[in-house]
């Protein structure tokens, strides 16, 4: 594929991501069988994972999108601006937040608080990747596809300067490309 030569290594292939999404989907189906959740995906990185995951959840799930940005130049933890808010009223709903990767945890932590503040009944997190070594706020995803070490990854929704999002796998770029 077009960007294959930019990769130092491939961490998770498309087949592995699909297989893991099927396992997560089965678990989510079981856990939410009494009450289907509203999936809330954070733009833009989580879109490929959302698209795969929903096909493995055997419930009448709906989904909506949010786009948040960190405030630049502030030190305070989790200060985010909502660039695109949900179109759905979430009062009383069980929310399953869909993320591409939980890194420091600041983004997801603030979004969870915001959704609870808006009246969600419950908020859980499903993430394709988890980078626990980088965490600065005490938050854990309820469903994790794979753990990764302290490396910057691209593909399957994740970008480096908006590039590589459309790759059908997750990989690490050659060192010189990150410079
Ligand atoms: P957090 O608030 O530090 O947890 O940041 C989470 C967001 O940062 C993710 O949704 C990604 O958009 C981005 N991010 C964190 N680590 C990586 C990475 O290794 N590759 C690409 N994007 C990343």
Short mmCIF file of C-alpha atoms and ligand atoms in Angstrom, two decimals:
data_model
loop_
_atom_site.label_atom_id
_atom_site.label_comp_id
_atom_site.label_asym_id
_atom_site.label_seq_id
_atom_site.Cartn_x
_atom_site.Cartn_y
_atom_site.Cartn_z
CA UNK A 1 0.00 0.00 0.00
CA UNK A 2 0.93 3.63 -0.48
CA UNK A 3 2.50 4.18 2.97
CA UNK A 4 3.96 0.73 3.61
CA UNK A 5 7.50 1.99 3.02
CA UNK A 6 7.09 4.58 5.82
CA UNK A 7 6.55 1.92 8.48
CA UNK A 8 9.20 0.73 10.91
CA UNK A 9 6.86 -2.01 12.08
CA UNK A 10 3.26 -3.11 12.00
CA UNK A 11 1.82 -3.68 15.46
CA UNK A 12 -1.69 -4.89 14.64
CA UNK A 13 -2.93 -6.10 11.28
CA UNK A 14 -6.42 -5.56 9.93
CA UNK A 15 -7.23 -9.22 10.63
CA UNK A 16 -6.10 -8.91 14.26
CA UNK A 17 -8.14 -5.72 14.74
CA UNK A 18 -11.25 -7.35 13.28
CA UNK A 19 -10.83 -10.44 15.47
CA UNK A 20 -10.34 -8.36 18.61
CA UNK A 21 -13.32 -6.12 17.69
CA UNK A 22 -15.45 -9.27 17.45
CA UNK A 23 -14.40 -10.27 20.99
CA UNK A 24 -15.12 -6.81 22.35
CA UNK A 25 -18.44 -6.68 20.50
CA UNK A 26 -19.51 -10.00 22.02
CA UNK A 27 -18.61 -8.79 25.51
CA UNK A 28 -20.45 -5.48 25.00
CA UNK A 29 -23.50 -7.35 23.66
CA UNK A 30 -23.57 -9.46 26.82
CA UNK A 31 -22.99 -6.54 29.22
CA UNK A 32 -25.66 -4.31 27.65
CA UNK A 33 -28.28 -6.92 26.75
CA UNK A 34 -30.90 -5.29 29.02
CA UNK A 35 -30.35 -1.80 27.67
CA UNK A 36 -28.51 -0.95 24.44
CA UNK A 37 -25.97 1.86 24.83
CA UNK A 38 -25.58 5.01 22.77
CA UNK A 39 -22.12 4.82 21.24
CA UNK A 40 -20.40 8.20 21.31
CA UNK A 41 -17.34 8.33 19.08
CA UNK A 42 -14.72 11.04 19.35
CA UNK A 43 -13.74 12.50 15.99
CA UNK A 44 -11.80 11.80 13.98
CA UNK A 45 -9.54 8.99 15.06
CA UNK A 46 -12.17 6.58 16.34
CA UNK A 47 -14.21 6.35 13.12
CA UNK A 48 -12.59 3.21 11.61
CA UNK A 49 -12.77 1.40 14.95
CA UNK A 50 -16.40 2.47 15.49
CA UNK A 51 -17.29 1.19 12.02
CA UNK A 52 -15.76 -2.21 12.76
CA UNK A 53 -17.01 -2.53 16.32
CA UNK A 54 -20.71 -1.79 15.67
CA UNK A 55 -20.86 -4.72 13.27
CA UNK A 56 -20.05 -7.05 16.17
CA UNK A 57 -22.55 -5.65 18.68
CA UNK A 58 -25.77 -7.64 18.42
CA UNK A 59 -28.05 -4.96 19.88
CA UNK A 60 -30.06 -2.03 18.57
CA UNK A 61 -27.23 0.45 19.10
CA UNK A 62 -27.23 4.03 17.90
CA UNK A 63 -24.18 6.23 17.53
CA UNK A 64 -23.33 9.91 17.59
CA UNK A 65 -20.15 11.97 17.36
CA UNK A 66 -18.32 14.57 19.40
CA UNK A 67 -15.22 16.54 18.51
CA UNK A 68 -13.17 18.05 21.30
CA UNK A 69 -9.91 19.98 21.35
CA UNK A 70 -7.54 20.72 24.19
CA UNK A 71 -7.25 24.36 25.09
CA UNK A 72 -3.79 25.46 24.09
CA UNK A 73 -1.59 27.27 26.54
CA UNK A 74 -3.30 26.08 29.68
CA UNK A 75 -1.75 23.80 32.23
CA UNK A 76 -4.95 22.73 33.89
CA UNK A 77 -5.80 19.10 33.41
CA UNK A 78 -8.54 18.24 31.00
CA UNK A 79 -9.46 21.70 29.86
CA UNK A 80 -11.18 20.96 26.59
CA UNK A 81 -13.33 22.82 24.13
CA UNK A 82 -16.27 21.06 22.49
CA UNK A 83 -15.86 21.69 18.76
CA UNK A 84 -18.85 19.53 17.80
CA UNK A 85 -21.41 18.50 20.36
CA UNK A 86 -23.78 15.54 20.27
CA UNK A 87 -27.02 15.81 18.30
CA UNK A 88 -28.71 13.35 20.65
CA UNK A 89 -30.14 14.18 24.07
CA UNK A 90 -28.34 11.87 26.49
CA UNK A 91 -30.46 12.28 29.62
CA UNK A 92 -30.84 8.87 31.25
CA UNK A 93 -28.91 7.03 28.55
CA UNK A 94 -26.13 4.52 29.00
CA UNK A 95 -23.19 5.84 26.99
CA UNK A 96 -20.32 3.87 25.58
CA UNK A 97 -17.54 6.25 24.56
CA UNK A 98 -15.47 5.03 21.61
CA UNK A 99 -11.83 6.11 21.41
CA UNK A 100 -8.91 5.26 19.16
CA UNK A 101 -6.29 5.50 21.89
CA UNK A 102 -6.19 6.55 25.54
CA UNK A 103 -2.86 8.23 26.16
CA UNK A 104 -2.61 10.69 29.07
CA UNK A 105 -6.33 10.11 29.64
CA UNK A 106 -7.08 13.84 29.87
CA UNK A 107 -9.44 13.92 26.87
CA UNK A 108 -11.57 10.97 27.83
CA UNK A 109 -11.63 11.92 31.51
CA UNK A 110 -13.10 15.32 30.71
CA UNK A 111 -15.58 13.92 28.22
CA UNK A 112 -16.83 11.36 30.78
CA UNK A 113 -17.39 14.15 33.31
CA UNK A 114 -19.16 16.31 30.72
CA UNK A 115 -21.54 13.50 29.73
CA UNK A 116 -22.37 12.63 33.33
CA UNK A 117 -22.98 16.32 34.01
CA UNK A 118 -25.42 16.37 31.08
CA UNK A 119 -27.44 13.60 32.69
CA UNK A 120 -26.14 10.34 31.21
CA UNK A 121 -27.13 7.37 33.35
CA UNK A 122 -23.74 5.72 32.93
CA UNK A 123 -20.59 6.26 30.86
CA UNK A 124 -18.16 3.50 29.94
CA UNK A 125 -15.18 3.57 27.60
CA UNK A 126 -14.11 1.28 24.78
CA UNK A 127 -10.78 2.03 23.16
CA UNK A 128 -8.90 0.28 20.39
CA UNK A 129 -5.55 1.02 22.04
CA UNK A 130 -4.42 1.83 25.55
CA UNK A 131 -1.07 3.41 26.39
CA UNK A 132 -1.05 3.04 30.20
CA UNK A 133 2.56 4.14 30.64
CA UNK A 134 1.61 7.70 29.60
CA UNK A 135 -1.39 8.14 31.91
CA UNK A 136 -1.53 11.34 34.00
CA UNK A 137 -5.14 11.12 35.17
CA UNK A 138 -6.57 8.15 36.98
CA UNK A 139 -8.92 6.70 34.38
CA UNK A 140 -9.28 3.19 32.99
CA UNK A 141 -11.04 2.07 29.85
CA UNK A 142 -13.67 -0.60 30.45
CA UNK A 143 -12.92 -2.38 27.17
CA UNK A 144 -9.44 -2.33 25.61
CA UNK A 145 -8.50 -3.74 22.23
CA UNK A 146 -4.75 -3.84 22.74
CA UNK A 147 -2.16 -2.29 25.02
CA UNK A 148 0.77 -0.48 23.43
CA UNK A 149 4.04 0.76 24.89
CA UNK A 150 5.27 4.33 24.89
CA UNK A 151 5.44 4.67 21.10
CA UNK A 152 3.63 7.00 18.74
CA UNK A 153 1.41 4.90 16.51
CA UNK A 154 -0.44 5.64 13.28
CA UNK A 155 -3.11 4.01 11.13
CA UNK A 156 -6.64 2.71 11.62
CA UNK A 157 -7.83 6.25 12.34
CA UNK A 158 -4.72 7.55 14.05
CA UNK A 159 -2.69 10.26 12.39
CA UNK A 160 0.65 11.99 12.36
CA UNK A 161 -0.04 15.54 11.17
CA UNK A 162 -3.32 14.29 9.64
CA UNK A 163 -1.51 11.63 7.59
CA UNK A 164 -1.88 7.82 7.80
CA UNK A 165 -5.42 7.74 9.21
CA UNK A 166 -6.74 5.59 6.38
CA UNK A 167 -4.23 2.75 6.80
CA UNK A 168 -5.95 -0.58 7.49
CA UNK A 169 -3.44 -1.48 10.21
CA UNK A 170 -1.71 0.11 13.22
CA UNK A 171 2.01 0.69 12.94
CA UNK A 172 4.99 2.75 14.02
CA UNK A 173 6.69 5.08 11.56
CA UNK A 174 10.37 5.00 10.76
CA UNK A 175 12.25 7.25 13.21
CA UNK A 176 13.27 9.83 10.60
CA UNK A 177 9.60 10.51 9.71
CA UNK A 178 8.76 11.72 13.22
CA UNK A 179 11.44 14.42 13.10
P1 LIG B 1 -5.07 11.91 25.74
O1 LIG B 1 -6.02 12.98 26.12
O2 LIG B 1 -3.65 12.25 26.07
O3 LIG B 1 -5.44 10.55 26.30
O4 LIG B 1 -5.06 11.85 24.17
C1 LIG B 1 -5.84 11.03 23.41
C2 LIG B 1 -5.79 11.47 21.97
O5 LIG B 1 -4.44 11.82 21.56
C3 LIG B 1 -6.18 10.30 21.06
O6 LIG B 1 -7.56 10.27 20.84
C4 LIG B 1 -5.39 10.59 19.81
O7 LIG B 1 -6.10 11.47 18.98
C5 LIG B 1 -4.13 11.29 20.30
N1 LIG B 1 -3.02 10.32 20.45
C6 LIG B 1 -2.44 9.90 21.60
N2 LIG B 1 -1.45 9.02 21.36
C7 LIG B 1 -1.40 8.88 20.01
C8 LIG B 1 -0.58 8.07 19.13
O8 LIG B 1 0.31 7.29 19.52
N3 LIG B 1 -0.83 8.21 17.79
C9 LIG B 1 -1.80 9.02 17.30
N4 LIG B 1 -2.59 9.78 18.09
C10 LIG B 1 -2.39 9.70 19.44
#
